Amino acid sequence: MRQLLWLAALPGAMAIVIAANAPSTAQSAPAAGAQAFAACRACHTLNKGGRNGVGPNLNGVFGRQAGAVPGFNYSPAMKASGLKWDDKTLNEFIAAPMKKVPGTRMPIGVADPAKRAALIAYLKAETAK
């Protein structure tokens, strides 16, 4: 994205226009989401048909019932949670997994709301592929 900056001109002088490159929100949001997912990558994969690791593969997570990835050994708490993954439930879960689902095996949360929002946007884009 280019922004034009106008400098005030003195009487009789020409105005100077400076074009400056500024990062757009569209460019920085995916990067922030990818960066936020870097810590998650140790346990989760995103690609269709990807392997389960310490955590389940997250492809197709939006709209899916919690505890439903075939072949993954979920905690009894996650299986019984009754959650259906959408923006709101993922936001609450990622903020404090053990608070949202007491007994879950996922120990790591993301306290920063901006990082969670970027992460959820990234997950939505990457897991829909």
Coordinates of N, CA and C in Angstrom, one line a residue:
M1 N 0.9 -1.2 0.0 CA 0.0 0.0 0.0 C 0.9 1.2 0.0
R2 N 0.6 2.2 -0.8 CA 1.3 3.4 -0.9 C 0.5 4.5 -0.3
Q3 N 1.2 5.3 0.5 CA 0.6 6.5 1.0 C 1.3 7.8 0.5
L4 N 0.5 8.8 0.2 CA 1.1 10.0 -0.3 C 1.2 11.0 0.9
L5 N 2.3 11.6 1.1 CA 2.5 12.6 2.1 C 2.7 13.9 1.4
W6 N 2.0 14.9 1.8 CA 2.1 16.2 1.2 C 2.9 17.1 2.2
L7 N 3.9 17.8 1.8 CA 4.6 18.7 2.6 C 4.1 20.1 2.3
A8 N 3.9 20.9 3.3 CA 3.4 22.2 3.1 C 4.4 23.1 2.3
A9 N 3.8 23.8 1.4 CA 4.7 24.6 0.5 C 4.7 26.1 1.0
L10 N 5.8 26.7 0.9 CA 5.8 28.2 1.2 C 5.3 28.9 -0.1
P11 N 4.8 30.1 0.1 CA 4.3 30.8 -1.1 C 5.4 30.9 -2.2
G12 N 5.0 30.5 -3.4 CA 6.0 30.6 -4.5 C 6.8 29.3 -4.6
A13 N 6.8 28.4 -3.7 CA 7.6 27.1 -3.8 C 6.7 26.0 -4.2
M14 N 7.2 25.0 -4.7 CA 6.5 23.8 -5.2 C 6.2 22.9 -4.0
A15 N 5.0 22.2 -4.0 CA 4.7 21.2 -3.0 C 5.5 20.0 -3.4
I16 N 5.9 19.3 -2.4 CA 6.7 18.1 -2.6 C 5.8 16.9 -2.2
V17 N 5.8 15.9 -3.0 CA 5.0 14.7 -2.8 C 5.9 13.6 -2.5
I18 N 5.7 12.9 -1.4 CA 6.6 11.7 -1.1 C 5.7 10.5 -1.0
A19 N 6.1 9.5 -1.8 CA 5.3 8.2 -1.7 C 6.1 7.3 -0.7
A20 N 5.4 6.8 0.2 CA 6.0 6.0 1.2 C 5.3 4.6 1.2
N21 N 6.1 3.6 1.3 CA 5.5 2.3 1.4 C 5.1 2.1 2.9
A22 N 3.9 1.7 3.1 CA 3.4 1.4 4.4 C 2.8 0.0 4.4
P23 N 3.0 -0.8 5.4 CA 2.5 -2.2 5.4 C 0.9 -2.1 5.6
S24 N 0.3 -2.8 4.8 CA -1.2 -2.8 4.9 C -1.6 -3.9 5.9
T25 N -2.8 -3.7 6.4 CA -3.4 -4.7 7.3 C -3.5 -6.1 6.7
A26 N -3.8 -6.1 5.4 CA -3.9 -7.4 4.7 C -2.6 -8.1 4.6
Q27 N -1.5 -7.4 4.5 CA -0.2 -8.0 4.5 C 0.3 -8.4 5.9
S28 N 0.0 -7.6 6.9 CA 0.6 -7.9 8.2 C -0.3 -9.0 9.0
A29 N -1.6 -9.0 8.7 CA -2.4 -10.0 9.5 C -2.0 -11.4 9.2
P30 N -1.8 -11.9 8.0 CA -1.4 -13.3 7.8 C -0.1 -13.6 8.4
A31 N 0.8 -12.6 8.3 CA 2.2 -12.8 8.9 C 2.1 -12.9 10.4
A32 N 1.2 -12.1 11.1 CA 1.0 -12.2 12.5 C 0.4 -13.5 12.9
G33 N -0.6 -14.0 12.1 CA -1.2 -15.3 12.4 C -0.2 -16.4 12.2
A34 N 0.6 -16.4 11.2 CA 1.6 -17.4 11.0 C 2.6 -17.4 12.1
Q35 N 3.0 -16.2 12.6 CA 3.9 -16.1 13.7 C 3.3 -16.7 15.0
A36 N 2.0 -16.4 15.2 CA 1.3 -16.9 16.4 C 1.2 -18.4 16.3
F37 N 1.0 -18.9 15.1 CA 0.9 -20.4 15.0 C 2.2 -21.1 15.2
A38 N 3.3 -20.4 15.1 CA 4.6 -21.1 15.2 C 4.8 -21.9 16.5
A39 N 4.2 -21.5 17.6 CA 4.3 -22.2 18.8 C 3.4 -23.4 18.8
C40 N 2.3 -23.3 18.0 CA 1.3 -24.4 17.9 C 1.8 -25.6 17.1
R41 N 2.7 -25.2 16.1 CA 3.2 -26.2 15.1 C 3.9 -27.3 15.8
A42 N 4.4 -27.2 17.0 CA 5.1 -28.3 17.7 C 4.1 -29.4 17.9
C43 N 2.8 -29.1 18.0 CA 1.8 -30.2 18.4 C 0.8 -30.4 17.3
H44 N 0.5 -29.4 16.4 CA -0.6 -29.5 15.5 C -0.1 -29.3 14.1
T45 N -0.8 -30.0 13.1 CA -0.6 -29.7 11.7 C -1.9 -29.1 11.1
L46 N -1.8 -28.5 10.0 CA -2.9 -27.8 9.4 C -3.4 -28.4 8.0
N47 N -2.5 -29.1 7.4 CA -2.8 -29.6 6.0 C -3.8 -30.7 6.0
K48 N -4.6 -30.7 4.9 CA -5.6 -31.8 4.7 C -5.0 -33.1 4.7
G49 N -5.4 -34.0 5.5 CA -4.8 -35.4 5.6 C -3.6 -35.4 6.4
G50 N -3.2 -34.3 7.0 CA -2.0 -34.2 7.9 C -2.1 -35.1 9.1
R51 N -1.0 -35.4 9.6 CA -0.9 -36.3 10.7 C -1.3 -35.6 12.0
N52 N -1.8 -36.5 12.9 CA -2.0 -36.0 14.3 C -0.7 -36.1 15.0
G53 N -0.4 -35.1 15.8 CA 0.8 -35.2 16.6 C 0.4 -35.3 18.1
V54 N 1.1 -34.5 18.9 CA 0.7 -34.4 20.3 C -0.7 -33.8 20.4
G55 N -1.1 -33.0 19.4 CA -2.4 -32.4 19.3 C -3.0 -32.9 18.0
P56 N -4.3 -32.8 17.8 CA -4.9 -33.3 16.5 C -4.6 -32.3 15.3
N57 N -4.7 -32.9 14.1 CA -4.6 -32.1 12.9 C -5.8 -31.2 12.9
L58 N -5.6 -29.9 12.6 CA -6.6 -28.9 12.7 C -7.4 -28.6 11.4
N59 N -7.0 -29.3 10.3 CA -7.7 -29.0 9.0 C -9.2 -29.3 9.2
G60 N -10.0 -28.3 8.7 CA -11.5 -28.4 8.8 C -12.0 -28.2 10.2
V61 N -11.2 -27.6 11.1 CA -11.7 -27.4 12.5 C -12.9 -26.6 12.6
F62 N -13.1 -25.5 11.8 CA -14.3 -24.7 12.0 C -15.5 -25.4 11.6
G63 N -16.5 -25.5 12.5 CA -17.7 -26.2 12.3 C -17.7 -27.6 12.8
R64 N -16.5 -28.1 13.2 CA -16.4 -29.5 13.7 C -16.7 -29.6 15.2
Q65 N -17.2 -30.7 15.6 CA -17.4 -31.0 17.0 C -16.0 -31.3 17.6
A66 N -15.9 -30.8 18.8 CA -14.6 -31.0 19.6 C -14.5 -32.5 19.9
G67 N -13.2 -33.0 19.8 CA -13.0 -34.4 20.1 C -13.4 -35.3 19.0
A68 N -13.4 -34.8 17.7 CA -13.9 -35.6 16.6 C -12.9 -36.0 15.5
V69 N -11.6 -35.7 15.7 CA -10.7 -36.1 14.6 C -10.4 -37.6 14.8
P70 N -10.7 -38.4 13.7 CA -10.4 -39.8 13.8 C -8.9 -40.1 14.1
G71 N -8.7 -41.1 14.9 CA -7.4 -41.5 15.2 C -6.6 -40.7 16.3
F72 N -7.3 -39.6 16.8 CA -6.6 -38.9 17.8 C -7.2 -39.3 19.2
N73 N -6.3 -39.5 20.2 CA -6.7 -39.9 21.5 C -7.0 -38.6 22.4
Y74 N -8.2 -38.2 22.3 CA -8.6 -37.0 23.1 C -8.8 -37.3 24.6
S75 N -8.6 -36.3 25.4 CA -8.9 -36.5 26.8 C -10.4 -36.7 27.0
P76 N -10.8 -37.4 28.0 CA -12.3 -37.6 28.3 C -13.0 -36.2 28.4
A77 N -12.3 -35.2 29.0 CA -12.9 -33.9 29.1 C -13.2 -33.3 27.8
M78 N -12.3 -33.4 26.8 CA -12.6 -32.8 25.5 C -13.7 -33.6 24.8
K79 N -13.7 -34.9 24.9 CA -14.7 -35.7 24.2 C -16.1 -35.3 24.8
A80 N -16.2 -35.0 26.1 CA -17.5 -34.7 26.7 C -17.8 -33.3 26.7
S81 N -16.9 -32.4 26.1 CA -17.1 -31.0 26.2 C -18.4 -30.4 25.5
G82 N -18.8 -31.1 24.5 CA -19.9 -30.7 23.7 C -19.7 -29.4 22.9
L83 N -18.4 -29.0 22.8 CA -18.1 -27.8 22.0 C -18.1 -28.1 20.5
K84 N -18.5 -27.0 19.8 CA -18.4 -27.0 18.3 C -17.5 -25.9 18.0
W85 N -16.5 -26.1 17.2 CA -15.5 -25.1 17.0 C -15.9 -24.0 16.0
D86 N -15.9 -22.8 16.5 CA -16.2 -21.6 15.7 C -15.3 -20.5 16.3
D87 N -15.4 -19.3 15.7 CA -14.5 -18.2 16.2 C -14.6 -18.0 17.7
K88 N -15.8 -18.0 18.2 CA -16.0 -17.7 19.7 C -15.5 -18.8 20.5
T89 N -15.8 -20.1 20.2 CA -15.3 -21.1 21.1 C -13.8 -21.3 21.0
L90 N -13.2 -21.1 19.8 CA -11.8 -21.2 19.7 C -11.1 -20.1 20.4
N91 N -11.7 -18.9 20.3 CA -11.1 -17.7 21.1 C -11.1 -18.0 22.6
E92 N -12.2 -18.5 23.1 CA -12.3 -18.8 24.5 C -11.3 -19.9 24.9
F93 N -11.3 -21.0 24.1 CA -10.4 -22.1 24.4 C -8.9 -21.7 24.3
I94 N -8.6 -21.0 23.2 CA -7.2 -20.7 23.1 C -6.7 -19.7 24.2
A95 N -7.6 -18.9 24.7 CA -7.3 -17.9 25.7 C -6.9 -18.7 27.0
A96 N -7.6 -19.7 27.3 CA -7.4 -20.4 28.6 C -7.9 -21.8 28.4
P97 N -7.2 -22.7 27.8 CA -7.7 -24.1 27.5 C -8.2 -24.8 28.7
M98 N -7.5 -24.8 29.8 CA -7.9 -25.6 31.0 C -9.0 -24.9 31.7
K99 N -9.3 -23.7 31.5 CA -10.4 -23.0 32.1 C -11.7 -23.3 31.3
K100 N -11.5 -23.3 29.9 CA -12.7 -23.6 29.1 C -13.1 -25.1 29.1
V101 N -12.1 -26.0 29.1 CA -12.3 -27.4 29.2 C -11.5 -28.0 30.3
P102 N -11.9 -27.9 31.6 CA -11.1 -28.5 32.6 C -10.9 -30.0 32.4
G103 N -9.6 -30.3 32.4 CA -9.2 -31.7 32.2 C -8.6 -31.9 30.8
T104 N -8.6 -30.8 29.9 CA -8.0 -31.0 28.6 C -6.5 -31.2 28.8
R105 N -5.9 -31.8 27.7 CA -4.5 -32.0 27.8 C -3.7 -30.9 27.1
M106 N -4.4 -29.9 26.6 CA -3.7 -28.8 26.0 C -3.3 -27.8 27.1
P107 N -2.0 -27.6 27.4 CA -1.6 -26.8 28.5 C -1.3 -25.3 28.1
I108 N -1.2 -25.1 26.8 CA -0.7 -23.7 26.4 C -1.9 -22.9 25.8
G109 N -1.9 -21.7 26.3 CA -2.9 -20.7 25.9 C -2.3 -19.5 25.3
V110 N -3.1 -18.6 24.7 CA -2.6 -17.3 24.2 C -3.4 -16.2 24.9
A111 N -2.7 -15.5 25.8 CA -3.4 -14.5 26.6 C -3.8 -13.2 25.8
D112 N -2.9 -12.9 24.9 CA -3.0 -11.6 24.1 C -4.2 -11.7 23.1
P113 N -5.2 -10.9 23.3 CA -6.4 -11.0 22.4 C -6.0 -10.7 20.9
A114 N -5.1 -9.8 20.7 CA -4.7 -9.5 19.3 C -4.0 -10.7 18.6
K115 N -3.2 -11.4 19.4 CA -2.5 -12.6 18.9 C -3.5 -13.7 18.6
R116 N -4.5 -13.8 19.5 CA -5.6 -14.8 19.3 C -6.4 -14.5 18.1
A117 N -6.7 -13.3 17.9 CA -7.5 -12.9 16.7 C -6.7 -13.2 15.4
A118 N -5.4 -12.9 15.4 CA -4.6 -13.2 14.2 C -4.5 -14.7 14.0
L119 N -4.3 -15.4 15.1 CA -4.2 -16.9 15.1 C -5.5 -17.5 14.5
I120 N -6.6 -17.0 15.0 CA -7.9 -17.6 14.5 C -8.1 -17.3 13.0
A121 N -7.8 -16.1 12.6 CA -7.9 -15.7 11.2 C -7.0 -16.6 10.3
Y122 N -5.8 -16.8 10.8 CA -4.8 -17.7 10.1 C -5.3 -19.1 10.0
L123 N -5.8 -19.6 11.2 CA -6.4 -21.0 11.2 C -7.5 -21.1 10.2
K124 N -8.4 -20.1 10.2 CA -9.6 -20.1 9.3 C -9.1 -20.2 7.8
A125 N -8.1 -19.4 7.5 CA -7.6 -19.4 6.1 C -6.9 -20.7 5.7
E126 N -6.0 -21.1 6.6 CA -5.2 -22.3 6.3 C -5.9 -23.6 6.4
T127 N -6.9 -23.7 7.3 CA -7.5 -25.0 7.5 C -8.7 -25.2 6.5
A128 N -9.0 -24.2 5.7 CA -10.1 -24.3 4.8 C -9.5 -24.8 3.4
K129 N -8.2 -24.9 3.3 CA -7.6 -25.3 2.0 C -7.8 -26.8 1.8

